[in-house]
Short mmCIF file of C-alpha atoms in Angstrom, two decimals:
data_model
loop_
_atom_site.label_atom_id
_atom_site.label_comp_id
_atom_site.label_asym_id
_atom_site.label_seq_id
_atom_site.Cartn_x
_atom_site.Cartn_y
_atom_site.Cartn_z
CA UNK W 362 -1.17 -17.34 20.98
CA UNK W 363 -2.27 -13.73 20.44
CA UNK W 364 -4.94 -12.07 22.55
CA UNK W 365 -6.86 -8.82 22.19
CA UNK W 366 -9.39 -6.96 24.26
CA UNK W 367 -12.09 -4.50 23.25
CA UNK W 368 -11.61 -0.94 24.51
CA UNK W 369 -14.70 0.30 26.33
CA UNK W 370 -14.53 3.80 24.83
CA UNK W 371 -14.32 2.83 21.15
CA UNK W 372 -14.39 0.00 18.64
CA UNK W 373 -10.59 -0.10 18.50
CA UNK W 374 -9.01 -3.36 19.60
CA UNK W 375 -5.69 -3.14 21.40
CA UNK W 376 -3.67 -6.16 20.33
CA UNK W 377 -1.72 -7.85 23.12
CA UNK W 378 0.90 -10.55 22.90
CA UNK W 379 1.23 -10.86 19.14
CA UNK W 380 3.05 -14.13 18.45
CA UNK W 381 6.70 -13.13 18.27
CA UNK W 382 9.10 -14.71 15.82
CA UNK W 383 11.53 -15.86 18.52
CA UNK W 384 8.78 -18.06 20.04
CA UNK W 385 8.51 -19.99 16.74
CA UNK W 386 4.71 -19.77 16.42
CA UNK W 387 2.92 -22.23 14.17
CA UNK W 388 1.96 -21.28 10.64
CA UNK W 389 -1.72 -21.26 11.64
CA UNK W 390 -1.03 -18.87 14.53
CA UNK W 391 0.73 -16.45 12.19
CA UNK W 392 -1.92 -16.70 9.48
CA UNK W 393 -4.72 -16.14 12.01
CA UNK W 394 -2.92 -13.07 13.36
CA UNK W 395 -2.29 -11.65 9.90
CA UNK W 396 -5.96 -12.16 9.04
CA UNK W 397 -6.96 -10.14 12.12
CA UNK W 398 -4.61 -7.35 11.05
CA UNK W 399 -6.19 -6.97 7.58
CA UNK W 400 -7.62 -3.58 6.67
CA UNK W 401 -10.89 -3.65 4.75
CA UNK W 402 -11.54 -0.90 2.18
CA UNK W 403 -13.21 2.09 3.84
CA UNK W 404 -16.93 2.58 3.26
CA UNK W 405 -16.57 6.39 3.64
CA UNK W 406 -19.79 6.32 5.62
CA UNK W 407 -19.08 7.58 9.12
CA UNK W 408 -22.32 6.03 10.30
CA UNK W 409 -21.45 2.61 8.94
CA UNK W 410 -21.11 -0.19 11.45
CA UNK W 411 -17.65 -1.71 11.51
CA UNK W 412 -17.72 -5.42 10.75
CA UNK W 413 -14.72 -6.14 12.94
CA UNK W 414 -12.60 -4.28 15.48
CA UNK W 415 -9.82 -2.04 14.27
CA UNK W 416 -6.28 -2.61 15.43
CA UNK W 417 -4.03 0.12 16.76
CA UNK W 418 -1.22 0.64 14.23
CA UNK W 419 1.62 1.41 16.66
CA UNK W 420 4.52 -0.97 16.02
CA UNK W 421 2.68 -3.03 13.42
CA UNK W 422 4.89 -2.11 10.42
CA UNK W 423 7.98 -3.28 12.29
CA UNK W 424 6.22 -6.47 13.37
CA UNK W 425 5.12 -7.23 9.81
CA UNK W 426 8.57 -6.45 8.44
CA UNK W 427 10.12 -8.97 10.85
CA UNK W 428 7.78 -11.65 9.54
CA UNK W 429 8.56 -10.82 5.90
CA UNK W 430 12.32 -10.91 6.54
CA UNK W 431 12.28 -14.09 8.65
CA UNK W 432 13.27 -17.40 7.00
CA UNK W 433 10.64 -19.13 9.19
CA UNK W 434 13.05 -22.06 9.45
CA UNK W 435 10.92 -23.93 12.00
CA UNK W 436 8.03 -24.21 9.52
CA UNK W 437 8.72 -27.16 7.24
CA UNK W 438 5.99 -26.59 4.64
CA UNK W 439 7.26 -24.18 1.97
CA UNK W 440 3.73 -23.48 0.77
CA UNK W 441 2.75 -22.34 4.25
CA UNK W 442 5.81 -20.10 4.40
CA UNK W 443 4.81 -18.43 1.11
CA UNK W 444 1.30 -17.85 2.45
CA UNK W 445 2.69 -16.17 5.56
CA UNK W 446 5.13 -13.95 3.64
CA UNK W 447 2.47 -12.99 1.10
CA UNK W 448 -0.06 -12.17 3.82
CA UNK W 449 2.44 -10.10 5.82
CA UNK W 450 3.47 -8.22 2.66
CA UNK W 451 -0.18 -7.47 1.88
CA UNK W 452 -0.77 -6.18 5.42
CA UNK W 453 2.25 -3.87 4.95
CA UNK W 454 0.96 -2.54 1.62
CA UNK W 455 -2.43 -1.80 3.22
CA UNK W 456 -0.61 0.49 5.66
CA UNK W 457 1.44 2.28 2.99
CA UNK W 458 -1.23 4.79 1.92
CA UNK W 459 -3.47 4.49 -1.14
CA UNK W 460 -0.54 4.74 -3.57
CA UNK W 461 1.17 1.81 -1.88
CA UNK W 462 -1.83 -0.49 -1.94
CA UNK W 463 -2.64 -3.00 -4.60
CA UNK W 464 -5.98 -3.23 -6.36
CA UNK W 465 -9.07 -2.95 -4.16
CA UNK W 466 -12.82 -3.30 -4.63
CA UNK W 467 -15.45 -1.73 -2.43
CA UNK W 468 -19.16 -1.09 -2.33
CA UNK W 469 -20.80 2.33 -2.02
CA UNK W 470 -24.32 2.74 -0.65
CA UNK W 471 -26.27 5.17 -2.84
CA UNK W 472 -29.72 6.45 -1.73
CA UNK W 473 -32.64 6.45 -4.13
CA UNK W 474 -34.74 8.78 -2.00
CA UNK W 475 -34.27 11.28 0.81
CA UNK W 476 -36.17 9.23 3.39
CA UNK W 477 -36.47 5.43 3.71
CA UNK W 478 -39.93 3.89 3.40
CA UNK W 479 -41.39 0.57 4.45
CA UNK W 480 -42.62 -0.20 0.95
CA UNK W 481 -39.41 -0.37 -1.06
CA UNK W 482 -35.64 -0.53 -0.90
CA UNK W 483 -34.34 3.03 -0.93
CA UNK W 484 -30.62 2.34 -1.42
CA UNK W 485 -28.51 0.56 -3.99
CA UNK W 486 -25.00 -0.84 -3.68
CA UNK W 487 -22.57 0.23 -6.40
CA UNK W 488 -19.47 -1.97 -6.63
CA UNK W 489 -16.30 -0.18 -7.72
CA UNK W 490 -12.94 -1.75 -8.57
CA UNK W 491 -9.83 0.41 -8.23
CA UNK W 492 -6.62 -0.93 -9.78
CA UNK W 493 -3.27 -0.32 -8.14
CA UNK W 494 -2.26 3.30 -8.70
CA UNK W 495 0.58 3.27 -11.22
CA UNK W 496 2.22 5.99 -13.29
CA UNK W 497 0.27 8.66 -11.39
CA UNK W 498 -3.04 7.57 -12.95
CA UNK W 499 -5.21 9.29 -10.35
CA UNK W 500 -8.31 8.47 -12.40
CA UNK W 501 -8.01 4.91 -11.11
CA UNK W 502 -8.96 6.05 -7.59
CA UNK W 503 -12.43 6.98 -6.35
CA UNK W 504 -12.33 10.45 -4.79
CA UNK W 505 -14.41 12.03 -2.02
CA UNK W 506 -16.22 14.41 -4.38
CA UNK W 507 -17.40 11.49 -6.51
CA UNK W 508 -19.10 9.79 -3.58
CA UNK W 509 -20.66 13.07 -2.41
CA UNK W 510 -21.96 13.64 -5.95
CA UNK W 511 -23.25 10.08 -6.38
CA UNK W 512 -25.15 9.98 -3.10
CA UNK W 513 -26.93 13.27 -3.98
CA UNK W 514 -28.43 12.22 -7.32
CA UNK W 515 -31.83 11.59 -5.74
CA UNK W 516 -31.96 15.22 -4.54
CA UNK W 517 -30.40 16.77 -7.66
CA UNK W 518 -33.02 15.04 -9.82
CA UNK W 519 -35.61 17.62 -8.72
CA UNK W 520 -33.33 20.46 -9.86
CA UNK W 521 -32.73 19.03 -13.32
CA UNK W 522 -35.34 20.12 -15.91
CA UNK W 523 -37.39 17.27 -17.33
CA UNK W 524 -35.11 16.85 -20.32
CA UNK W 525 -35.43 13.08 -20.29
CA UNK W 526 -39.23 13.18 -20.58
CA UNK W 527 -38.94 15.51 -23.58
CA UNK W 528 -36.36 13.41 -25.41
CA UNK W 529 -36.24 9.68 -24.76
CA UNK W 530 -32.84 9.53 -26.50
CA UNK W 531 -31.26 12.13 -24.20
CA UNK W 532 -27.94 11.07 -22.71
CA UNK W 533 -25.92 12.33 -19.76
CA UNK W 534 -22.25 12.94 -20.60
CA UNK W 535 -19.71 12.49 -17.80
CA UNK W 536 -16.28 14.04 -18.28
CA UNK W 537 -13.28 12.57 -16.45
CA UNK W 538 -15.38 9.68 -15.14
CA UNK W 539 -12.48 7.97 -13.34
CA UNK W 540 -13.73 4.77 -11.71
CA UNK W 541 -17.30 5.51 -12.82
CA UNK W 542 -19.12 5.92 -9.49
CA UNK W 543 -20.91 9.16 -10.47
CA UNK W 544 -22.08 7.99 -13.89
CA UNK W 545 -23.06 4.50 -12.77
CA UNK W 546 -25.05 5.96 -9.87
CA UNK W 547 -26.74 8.41 -12.26
CA UNK W 548 -27.77 5.58 -14.58
CA UNK W 549 -29.32 3.68 -11.68
CA UNK W 550 -30.86 6.50 -9.63
CA UNK W 551 -32.22 8.49 -12.59
CA UNK W 552 -32.91 5.54 -14.86
CA UNK W 553 -30.97 7.45 -17.53
CA UNK W 554 -28.60 6.71 -20.40
CA UNK W 555 -25.10 7.77 -19.35
CA UNK W 556 -21.92 8.03 -21.42
CA UNK W 557 -18.86 7.89 -19.15
CA UNK W 558 -15.69 9.27 -20.74
CA UNK W 559 -12.04 9.50 -19.78
CA UNK W 560 -8.55 8.99 -21.19
CA UNK W 561 -7.64 5.69 -22.93
CA UNK W 562 -5.71 4.29 -19.95
CA UNK W 563 -8.73 4.82 -17.66
CA UNK W 564 -11.48 3.41 -19.91
CA UNK W 565 -10.77 -0.35 -19.44
CA UNK W 566 -11.46 -0.11 -15.70
CA UNK W 567 -14.51 2.04 -16.43
CA UNK W 568 -15.86 -0.73 -18.65
CA UNK W 569 -15.15 -3.30 -15.95
CA UNK W 570 -17.12 -1.30 -13.35
CA UNK W 571 -20.03 -0.71 -15.71
CA UNK W 572 -20.21 -4.44 -16.41
CA UNK W 573 -20.09 -5.39 -12.73
CA UNK W 574 -23.04 -3.05 -12.02
CA UNK W 575 -25.14 -3.94 -15.08
CA UNK W 576 -27.79 -5.80 -13.09
CA UNK W 577 -28.60 -2.87 -10.80
CA UNK W 578 -28.48 -0.38 -13.73
CA UNK W 579 -30.81 -2.52 -15.85
CA UNK W 580 -33.19 -3.08 -12.94
CA UNK W 581 -33.58 0.70 -12.69
CA UNK W 582 -34.17 1.08 -16.46
CA UNK W 583 -30.88 2.88 -16.98
CA UNK W 584 -27.93 2.23 -19.26
CA UNK W 585 -24.24 3.08 -19.20
CA UNK W 586 -21.32 2.83 -21.62
CA UNK W 587 -17.75 4.09 -21.73
CA UNK W 588 -15.77 6.02 -24.35
CA UNK W 589 -12.47 7.82 -24.72
CA UNK W 590 -12.45 11.62 -24.71
CA UNK W 591 -9.32 13.75 -24.55
CA UNK W 592 -10.17 17.31 -23.50
CA UNK W 593 -7.38 18.67 -25.69
CA UNK W 594 -9.25 17.25 -28.71
CA UNK W 595 -12.80 17.76 -27.42
CA UNK W 596 -14.69 17.20 -30.65
CA UNK W 597 -13.78 13.50 -30.84
CA UNK W 598 -15.44 10.83 -28.73
CA UNK W 599 -13.96 7.41 -29.42
CA UNK W 600 -15.94 4.27 -28.61
CA UNK W 601 -14.02 1.04 -28.00
CA UNK W 602 -15.63 -1.94 -29.66
CA UNK W 603 -14.87 -5.66 -29.48
CA UNK W 604 -15.60 -8.47 -31.89
CA UNK W 605 -16.38 -12.09 -31.09
CA UNK W 606 -13.38 -13.25 -33.10
CA UNK W 607 -10.82 -11.13 -31.31
CA UNK W 608 -10.37 -9.20 -28.11
CA UNK W 609 -8.43 -6.56 -30.00
CA UNK W 610 -10.29 -3.25 -29.58
CA UNK W 611 -11.67 -1.43 -32.59
CA UNK W 612 -12.82 2.19 -32.47
CA UNK W 613 -15.70 4.23 -33.77
CA UNK W 614 -15.47 8.02 -33.69
CA UNK W 615 -18.26 10.49 -33.16
CA UNK W 616 -17.70 14.21 -33.69
CA UNK W 617 -19.50 17.21 -32.19
CA UNK W 618 -22.31 15.30 -30.48
CA UNK W 619 -24.24 17.34 -27.92
CA UNK W 620 -25.83 16.43 -24.58
CA UNK W 621 -28.44 18.17 -22.40
CA UNK W 622 -26.64 17.32 -19.16
CA UNK W 623 -22.87 17.23 -18.62
CA UNK W 624 -21.34 16.27 -15.27
CA UNK W 625 -17.82 16.18 -13.84
CA UNK W 626 -16.41 15.38 -10.40
CA UNK W 627 -12.99 16.54 -9.20
CA UNK W 628 -11.81 17.56 -12.69
CA UNK W 629 -9.02 20.03 -11.81
CA UNK W 630 -5.45 18.92 -11.12
CA UNK W 631 -3.41 21.44 -13.12
CA UNK W 632 -3.57 25.02 -14.40
CA UNK W 633 -4.46 23.71 -17.86
CA UNK W 634 -7.52 21.75 -16.74
CA UNK W 635 -10.01 24.66 -16.46
CA UNK W 636 -9.39 25.68 -20.06
CA UNK W 637 -9.52 22.13 -21.40
CA UNK W 638 -12.64 21.28 -19.40
CA UNK W 639 -14.57 24.40 -20.44
CA UNK W 640 -13.74 23.98 -24.12
CA UNK W 641 -15.01 20.41 -23.91
CA UNK W 642 -18.22 21.54 -22.22
CA UNK W 643 -18.68 24.25 -24.87
CA UNK W 644 -18.21 21.64 -27.58
CA UNK W 645 -20.75 19.13 -26.25
CA UNK W 646 -23.42 21.01 -24.23
CA UNK W 647 -26.75 21.34 -26.06
CA UNK W 648 -27.80 24.96 -26.69
CA UNK W 649 -31.28 24.60 -25.20
CA UNK W 650 -32.83 26.31 -22.14
CA UNK W 651 -33.01 23.05 -20.19
CA UNK W 652 -29.32 22.17 -20.67
CA UNK W 653 -27.32 21.94 -17.45
CA UNK W 654 -23.74 21.36 -16.29
CA UNK W 655 -23.02 19.91 -12.84
CA UNK W 656 -19.47 20.16 -11.49
CA UNK W 657 -18.42 18.85 -8.07
CA UNK W 658 -15.07 20.14 -6.83
CA UNK W 659 -13.19 19.49 -3.57
CA UNK W 660 -12.10 22.77 -2.02
CA UNK W 661 -8.34 22.27 -1.97
CA UNK W 662 -6.27 25.33 -1.03
CA UNK W 663 -3.64 24.48 -3.63
CA UNK W 664 -6.15 24.85 -6.48
CA UNK W 665 -7.94 28.09 -5.51
CA UNK W 666 -6.73 29.91 -8.62
CA UNK W 667 -7.81 27.05 -10.88
CA UNK W 668 -11.31 27.04 -9.34
CA UNK W 669 -11.61 30.79 -9.94
CA UNK W 670 -10.34 30.34 -13.50
CA UNK W 671 -12.94 27.64 -14.13
CA UNK W 672 -15.80 29.90 -13.02
CA UNK W 673 -14.52 32.79 -15.15
CA UNK W 674 -14.24 30.58 -18.21
CA UNK W 675 -17.73 29.13 -17.72
CA UNK W 676 -19.13 32.68 -17.67
CA UNK W 677 -17.07 33.62 -20.72
CA UNK W 678 -18.80 30.97 -22.89
CA UNK W 679 -22.25 32.19 -21.86
CA UNK W 680 -23.08 30.04 -18.84
CA UNK W 681 -24.34 31.26 -15.48
CA UNK W 682 -24.41 29.63 -12.06
CA UNK W 683 -27.99 28.75 -11.13
CA UNK W 684 -27.42 26.64 -8.01
CA UNK W 685 -24.55 25.83 -5.64
CA UNK W 686 -24.07 23.89 -2.43
CA UNK W 687 -21.26 22.61 -0.20
CA UNK W 688 -21.01 19.36 1.72
CA UNK W 689 -18.36 17.53 3.70
CA UNK W 690 -17.20 14.17 2.41
CA UNK W 691 -14.53 11.70 3.46
CA UNK W 692 -11.53 10.24 1.69
CA UNK W 693 -8.80 7.67 2.33
CA UNK W 694 -5.96 9.71 0.83
CA UNK W 695 -4.28 9.65 4.23
CA UNK W 696 -0.90 9.27 5.91
CA UNK W 697 -0.60 5.56 5.28
CA UNK W 698 -1.95 4.25 8.58
CA UNK W 699 -5.04 2.99 6.78
CA UNK W 700 -7.23 3.74 9.79
CA UNK W 701 -8.62 7.26 9.60
CA UNK W 702 -10.65 9.03 6.94
CA UNK W 703 -9.85 12.64 6.12
CA UNK W 704 -12.59 15.26 5.79
CA UNK W 705 -12.97 16.99 2.43
CA UNK W 706 -15.26 19.97 1.81
CA UNK W 707 -16.86 19.69 -1.62
CA UNK W 708 -18.55 22.40 -3.70
CA UNK W 709 -21.21 21.65 -6.29
CA UNK W 710 -22.11 24.16 -8.99
CA UNK W 711 -25.01 23.88 -11.45
CA UNK W 712 -24.74 25.94 -14.64
CA UNK W 713 -27.13 26.84 -17.46
CA UNK W 714 -26.99 28.95 -20.61
CA UNK W 715 -27.61 32.59 -19.72
CA UNK W 716 -29.42 33.53 -22.91
CA UNK W 717 -30.73 30.23 -24.25
#
């Protein structure tokens, strides 16, 4: 039987006497141990209370590998064997870094106001599904800058001109929406209509996350929908549609639509992205004094030139920076141990037309 004790100085549990294969532990002993070793998706909130003790990772990959490779010949039930192998394999994948994991779902706590009150609930929970990362589709992962952006909507609201009061049909356009956390949070916190756009391979998961958060969005008088938008062809927004007779997607195209507020989080991953992003903003940003662009960018050393290029291009189309701020966020793009969050400094810039 395994035992563990709680360390006095932290919430890390040091596992002692894991049931070793040579002792021929029962299937229940192994399954109980593997359950204890599971890694829950990180909340990214350093102040969050852990629901169970963490387990020190030293030696665990080798231990799990021994279970996966063992024939478990003393266990007669083949179904139980499959459960053990599957569970051990899952525990290994959880310790293989984000790219090695399978699909995960997690909940993000988004504030509705700066300070809690006794009269109302001042946070909402946004549920986000992230498929397994395949074919380098980084838009299927939620990034630190997205959470930093989403949790600041309540404060940014005061810096956004009252465009929604002036035009009840005004819509926020999100570019490169990824898993949808920023846009879904905007719909709920601001009670706004939000159009979340990304490439065709990203949109199905976007739609899934919008659907799973419909209740909280509707309760806040907001709305959200997804569409395809390729920055290399910025004038075309393509809406997937479904019929009752068939699940085969149809499309409706909209050209040159404009929006009073455009947002993007972590949109730069190559030298081409600043040019593509700015041409898309120029195509879809309304030419009115109240129009704004909000861009949240993690300050990665490898993309310093691209960040400078983005700012230069924004100025070149007639925009000016009217507000900026930096904040530290946390991410799970780590070394594969699955235990520690990495700090990420994020910059937010707000832009407006200089001569509108």
